[in-house]
Coordinates of C-alpha atoms and ligand atoms in Angstrom, one line a residue:
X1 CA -1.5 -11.4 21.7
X2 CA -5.4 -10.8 20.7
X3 CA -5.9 -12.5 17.6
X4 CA -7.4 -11.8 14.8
X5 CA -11.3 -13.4 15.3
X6 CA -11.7 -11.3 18.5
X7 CA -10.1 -8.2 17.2
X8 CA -12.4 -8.5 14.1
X9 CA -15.1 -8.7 16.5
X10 CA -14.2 -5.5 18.3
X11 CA -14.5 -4.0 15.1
X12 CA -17.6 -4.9 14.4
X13 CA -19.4 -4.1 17.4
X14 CA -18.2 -0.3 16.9
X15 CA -18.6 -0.6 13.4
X16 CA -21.1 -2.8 12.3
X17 CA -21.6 -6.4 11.4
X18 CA -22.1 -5.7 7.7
X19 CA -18.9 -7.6 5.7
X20 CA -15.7 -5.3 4.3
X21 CA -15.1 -5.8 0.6
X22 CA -12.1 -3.7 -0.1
X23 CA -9.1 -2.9 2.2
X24 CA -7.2 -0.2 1.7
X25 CA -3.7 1.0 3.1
X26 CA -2.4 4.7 2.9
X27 CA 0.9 5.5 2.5
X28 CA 3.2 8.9 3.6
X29 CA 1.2 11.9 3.2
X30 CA -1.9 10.0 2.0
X31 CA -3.3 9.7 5.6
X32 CA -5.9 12.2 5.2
X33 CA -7.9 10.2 2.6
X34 CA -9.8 8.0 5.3
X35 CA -11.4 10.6 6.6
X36 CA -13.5 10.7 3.6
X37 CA -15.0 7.2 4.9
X38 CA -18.6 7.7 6.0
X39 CA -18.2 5.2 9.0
X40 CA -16.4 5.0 12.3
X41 CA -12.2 5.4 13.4
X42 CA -11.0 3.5 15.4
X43 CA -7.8 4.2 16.8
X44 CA -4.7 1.7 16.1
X45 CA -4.0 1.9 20.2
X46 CA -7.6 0.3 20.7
X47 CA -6.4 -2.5 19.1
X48 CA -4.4 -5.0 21.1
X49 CA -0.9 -5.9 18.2
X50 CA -1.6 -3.6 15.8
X51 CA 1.2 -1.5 14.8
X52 CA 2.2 1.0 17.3
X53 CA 3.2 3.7 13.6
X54 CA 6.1 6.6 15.2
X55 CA 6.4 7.8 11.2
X56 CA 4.9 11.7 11.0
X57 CA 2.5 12.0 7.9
X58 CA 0.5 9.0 8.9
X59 CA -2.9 8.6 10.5
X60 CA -2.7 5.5 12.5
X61 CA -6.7 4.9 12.6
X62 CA -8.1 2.1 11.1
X63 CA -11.8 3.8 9.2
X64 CA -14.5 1.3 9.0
X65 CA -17.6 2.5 6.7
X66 CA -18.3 3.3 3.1
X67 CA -16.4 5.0 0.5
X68 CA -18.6 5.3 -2.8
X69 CA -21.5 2.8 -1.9
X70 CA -18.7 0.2 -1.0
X71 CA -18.2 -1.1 2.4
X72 CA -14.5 -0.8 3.2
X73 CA -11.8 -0.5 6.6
X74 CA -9.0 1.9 5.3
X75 CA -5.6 1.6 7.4
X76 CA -4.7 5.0 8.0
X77 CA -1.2 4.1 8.7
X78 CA 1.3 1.1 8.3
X79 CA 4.0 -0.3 9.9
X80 CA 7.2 -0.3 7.9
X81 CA 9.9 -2.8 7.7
X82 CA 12.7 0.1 9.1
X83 CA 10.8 0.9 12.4
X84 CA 11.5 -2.1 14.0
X85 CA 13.0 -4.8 11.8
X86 CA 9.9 -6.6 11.0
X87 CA 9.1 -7.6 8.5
X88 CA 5.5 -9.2 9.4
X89 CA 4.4 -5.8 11.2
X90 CA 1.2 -5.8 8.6
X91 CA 0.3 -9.5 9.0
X92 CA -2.5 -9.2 11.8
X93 CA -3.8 -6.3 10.3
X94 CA -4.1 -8.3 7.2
X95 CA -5.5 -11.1 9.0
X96 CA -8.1 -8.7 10.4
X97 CA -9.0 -7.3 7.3
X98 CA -9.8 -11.2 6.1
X99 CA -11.6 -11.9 9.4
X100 CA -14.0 -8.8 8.3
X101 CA -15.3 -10.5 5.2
X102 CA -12.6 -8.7 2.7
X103 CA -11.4 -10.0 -0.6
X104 CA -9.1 -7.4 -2.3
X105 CA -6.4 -5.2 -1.1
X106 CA -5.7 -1.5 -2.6
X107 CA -2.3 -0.6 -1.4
X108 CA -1.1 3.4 -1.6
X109 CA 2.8 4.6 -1.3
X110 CA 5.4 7.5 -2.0
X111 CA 7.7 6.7 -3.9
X112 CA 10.7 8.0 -5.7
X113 CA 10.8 7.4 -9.8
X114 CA 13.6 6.0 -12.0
X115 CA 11.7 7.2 -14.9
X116 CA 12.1 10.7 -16.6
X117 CA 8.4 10.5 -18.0
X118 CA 6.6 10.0 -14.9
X119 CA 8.0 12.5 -12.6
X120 CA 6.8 14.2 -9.2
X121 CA 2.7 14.4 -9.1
X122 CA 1.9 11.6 -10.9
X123 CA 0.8 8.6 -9.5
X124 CA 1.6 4.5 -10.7
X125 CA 0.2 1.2 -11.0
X126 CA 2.8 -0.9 -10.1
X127 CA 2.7 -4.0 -12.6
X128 CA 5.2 -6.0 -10.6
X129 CA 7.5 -5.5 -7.4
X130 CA 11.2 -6.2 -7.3
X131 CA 11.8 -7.3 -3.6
X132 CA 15.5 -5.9 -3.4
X133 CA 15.9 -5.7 0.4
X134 CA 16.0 -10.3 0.1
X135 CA 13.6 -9.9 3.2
X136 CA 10.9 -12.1 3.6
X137 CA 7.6 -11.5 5.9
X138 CA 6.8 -15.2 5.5
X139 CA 10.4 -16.4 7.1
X140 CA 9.3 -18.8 9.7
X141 CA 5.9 -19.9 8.7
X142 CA 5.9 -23.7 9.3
X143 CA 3.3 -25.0 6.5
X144 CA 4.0 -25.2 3.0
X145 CA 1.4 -22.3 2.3
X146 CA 4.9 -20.7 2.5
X147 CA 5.6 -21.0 -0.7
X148 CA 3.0 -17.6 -2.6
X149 CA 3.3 -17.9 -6.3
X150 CA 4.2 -14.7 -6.9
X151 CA 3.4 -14.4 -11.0
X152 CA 0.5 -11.9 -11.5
X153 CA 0.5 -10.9 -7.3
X154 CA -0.3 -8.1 -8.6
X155 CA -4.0 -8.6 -9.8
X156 CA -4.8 -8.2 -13.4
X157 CA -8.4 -7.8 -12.9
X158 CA -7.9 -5.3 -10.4
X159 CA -5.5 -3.1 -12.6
X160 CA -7.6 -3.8 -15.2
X161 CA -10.4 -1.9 -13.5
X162 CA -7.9 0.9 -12.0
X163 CA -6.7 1.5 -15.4
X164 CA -10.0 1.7 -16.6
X165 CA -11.0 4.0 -13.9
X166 CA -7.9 6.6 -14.9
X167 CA -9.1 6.4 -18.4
X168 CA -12.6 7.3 -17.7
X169 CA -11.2 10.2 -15.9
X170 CA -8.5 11.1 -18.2
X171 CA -5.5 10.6 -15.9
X172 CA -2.3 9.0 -16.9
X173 CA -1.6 5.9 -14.9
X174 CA 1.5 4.7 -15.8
X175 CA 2.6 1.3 -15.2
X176 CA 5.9 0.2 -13.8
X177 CA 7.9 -1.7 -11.4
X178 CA 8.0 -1.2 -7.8
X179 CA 11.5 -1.4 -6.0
X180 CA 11.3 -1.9 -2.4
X181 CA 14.6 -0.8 -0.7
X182 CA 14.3 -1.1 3.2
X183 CA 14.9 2.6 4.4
X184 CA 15.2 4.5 6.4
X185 CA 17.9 6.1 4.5
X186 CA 17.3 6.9 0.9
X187 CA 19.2 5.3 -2.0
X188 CA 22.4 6.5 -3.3
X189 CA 22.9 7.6 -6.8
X190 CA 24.5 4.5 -7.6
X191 CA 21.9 2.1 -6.5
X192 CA 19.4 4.0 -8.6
X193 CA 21.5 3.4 -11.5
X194 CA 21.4 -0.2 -10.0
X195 CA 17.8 -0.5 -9.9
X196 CA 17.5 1.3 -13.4
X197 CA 19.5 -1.0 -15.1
X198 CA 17.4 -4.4 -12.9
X199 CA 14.3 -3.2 -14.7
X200 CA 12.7 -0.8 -12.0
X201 CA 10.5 2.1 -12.3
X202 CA 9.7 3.3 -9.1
X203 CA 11.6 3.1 -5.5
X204 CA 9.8 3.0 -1.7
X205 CA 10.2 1.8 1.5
X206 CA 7.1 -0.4 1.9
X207 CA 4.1 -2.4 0.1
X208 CA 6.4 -5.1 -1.4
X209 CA 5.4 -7.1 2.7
X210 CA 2.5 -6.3 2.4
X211 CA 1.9 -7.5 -1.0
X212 CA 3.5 -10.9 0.0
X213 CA 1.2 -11.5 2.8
X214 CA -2.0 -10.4 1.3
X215 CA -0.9 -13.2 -1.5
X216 CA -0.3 -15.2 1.4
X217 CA -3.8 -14.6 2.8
X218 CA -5.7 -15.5 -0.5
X219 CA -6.6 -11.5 -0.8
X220 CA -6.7 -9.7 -4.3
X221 CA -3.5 -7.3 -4.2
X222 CA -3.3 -3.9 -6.4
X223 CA -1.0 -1.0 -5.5
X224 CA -0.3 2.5 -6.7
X225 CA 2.5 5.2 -6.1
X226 CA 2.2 8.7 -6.0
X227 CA 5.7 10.3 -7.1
X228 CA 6.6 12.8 -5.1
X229 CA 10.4 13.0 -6.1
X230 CA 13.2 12.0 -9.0
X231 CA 15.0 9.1 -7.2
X232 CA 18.5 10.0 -6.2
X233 CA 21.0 11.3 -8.6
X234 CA 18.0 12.0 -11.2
X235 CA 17.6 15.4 -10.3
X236 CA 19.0 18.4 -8.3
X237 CA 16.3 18.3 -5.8
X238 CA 17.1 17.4 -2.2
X239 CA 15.4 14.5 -1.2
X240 CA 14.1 14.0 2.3
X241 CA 11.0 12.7 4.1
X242 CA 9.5 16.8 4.3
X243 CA 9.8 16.6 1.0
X244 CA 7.9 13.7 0.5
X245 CA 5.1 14.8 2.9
X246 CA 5.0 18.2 0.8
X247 CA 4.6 16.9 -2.2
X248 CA 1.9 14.1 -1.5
X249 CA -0.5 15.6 -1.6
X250 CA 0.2 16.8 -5.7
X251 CA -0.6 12.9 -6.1
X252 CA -3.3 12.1 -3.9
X253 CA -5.3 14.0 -5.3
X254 CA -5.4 12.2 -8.7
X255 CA -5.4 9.0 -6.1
X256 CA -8.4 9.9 -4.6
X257 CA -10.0 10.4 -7.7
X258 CA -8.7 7.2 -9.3
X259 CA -10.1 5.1 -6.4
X260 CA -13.3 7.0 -6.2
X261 CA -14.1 5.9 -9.8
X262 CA -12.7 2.3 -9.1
X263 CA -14.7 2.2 -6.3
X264 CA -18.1 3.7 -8.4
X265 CA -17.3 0.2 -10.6
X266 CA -16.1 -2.2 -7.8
X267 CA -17.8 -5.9 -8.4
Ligands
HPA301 N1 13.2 6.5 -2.2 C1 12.6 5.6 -1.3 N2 11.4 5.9 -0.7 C2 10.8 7.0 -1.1 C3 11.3 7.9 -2.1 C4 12.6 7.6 -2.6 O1 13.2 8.3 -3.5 N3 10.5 8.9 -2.2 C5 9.4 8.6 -1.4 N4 9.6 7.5 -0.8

């Protein structure tokens, strides 16, 4: 497999030599917002191990460029955990993403909510992840950098600034709890009440890997949700992945704006 120096180098001979600062990762419906990189796309088939991503809603590209006077490579697309039962899908990515000169990671979801004041079109900071699946992307690495603290994986500068960012434009950004369930089939009533009761705010699919390894990595990790339904049993809507394509883009909106200003203040 191509590793990640020489795929970094790939890069930036299509995209420049000048160093990425801030990674981004785009979540179900939120594909479209790389396309508002001023840069270059380079398709995730052009580069040897990346994820090959069969999930509709997603924009398997990896943009290369700037985004509001900061240089940044936005993954139009991930790999989740349910496509193939790995949990590491994201890791050379990540380690590509490193290899470009980046320090911080913004990761974007869907994402059901467990909480009746944040419902469907608003969007989350999560303040902390509950990894509920008990899978682990770093299962089989041999040294002891193993072993991530996990306290405050979830930057506090960088939330800090994202928080700041909503304030300035007078959005809400909630905080809350992340639940990361594996998928692909939603959660039943009952294991939201589970959840609920655990202390989380908010279930998805993905990040809570990806959040791991970036730790793992030595990269700055934030992430936000965009709610795009009551989690199961809160409400009468039917749940279902059309659903959560439909309504998105109610969320990215306030996303885009949100890491537009973030971006505007990035250090
Ligand atoms: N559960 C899990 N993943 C999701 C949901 C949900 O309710 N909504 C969007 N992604």
């Amino acid at each position: 497999m191509t590793d990640a120096a020489t795929l970094a180098t790939l890069i930036r001979n299509r995209a420049g030599s000048e160093p990425v600062r801030l990674g981004l990762i785009l979540g179900s419906g939120l594909g479209h917002l790389a396309h508002a990189v001023d840069g270059v796309a380079i398709p995730y088939t052009d580069l040897p191990g990346f994820p090959h991503v069969g999930v509709s809603g997603h924009n398997p590209n990896l943009h290369v460029g700037m985004l509001e006077g900061v240089r940044v490579a936005v993954f139009g697309a991930r790999e989740h955990y349910y496509e193939s039962g790995n949990p590491r899908a994201m890791l050379l990515p990540l380690q590509v993403l490193k290899a470009l000169g980046a320090e911080s990671l913004l990761l974007t979801n869907a994402a059901g909510s467990m909480r009746p004041d944040i419902p469907p079109g608003n969007v989350m900071l999560l303040s902390d992840h509950i990894n509920y699946s008990g899978l682990n992307p770093l299962i089989g690495e041999k040294t002891d950098a193993r072993f991530v603290p996990m306290t405050d994986a979830h930057d506090p500068q960088m939330r800090r600034a994202l928080e700041e960012a909503a304030v300035r434009l007078g959005i809400d950004l909630p905080e809350g709890v992340y639940c990361w369930y594996s998928g692909p089939s939603f959660e039943t009533p009952a294991e939201i009440r589970m959840l609920k009761l655990l202390g989380g705010d908010a279930v998805g699919m993905s990040t809570v890997p990806e959040v791991i390894l970036a730790r793992f990595l030595g990269l700055r990790v934030a992430a936000i949700s965009t709610i795009t339904n009551m989690a199961a049993g809160m409400s009468d809507e039917q749940i279902s992945h059309e659903h959560t394509k439909a309504m998105a883009p109610l969320g990215a909106a306030k996303l885009e704006q949100i890491l537009r200003e973030f971006l505007r203040s990035f250090r």
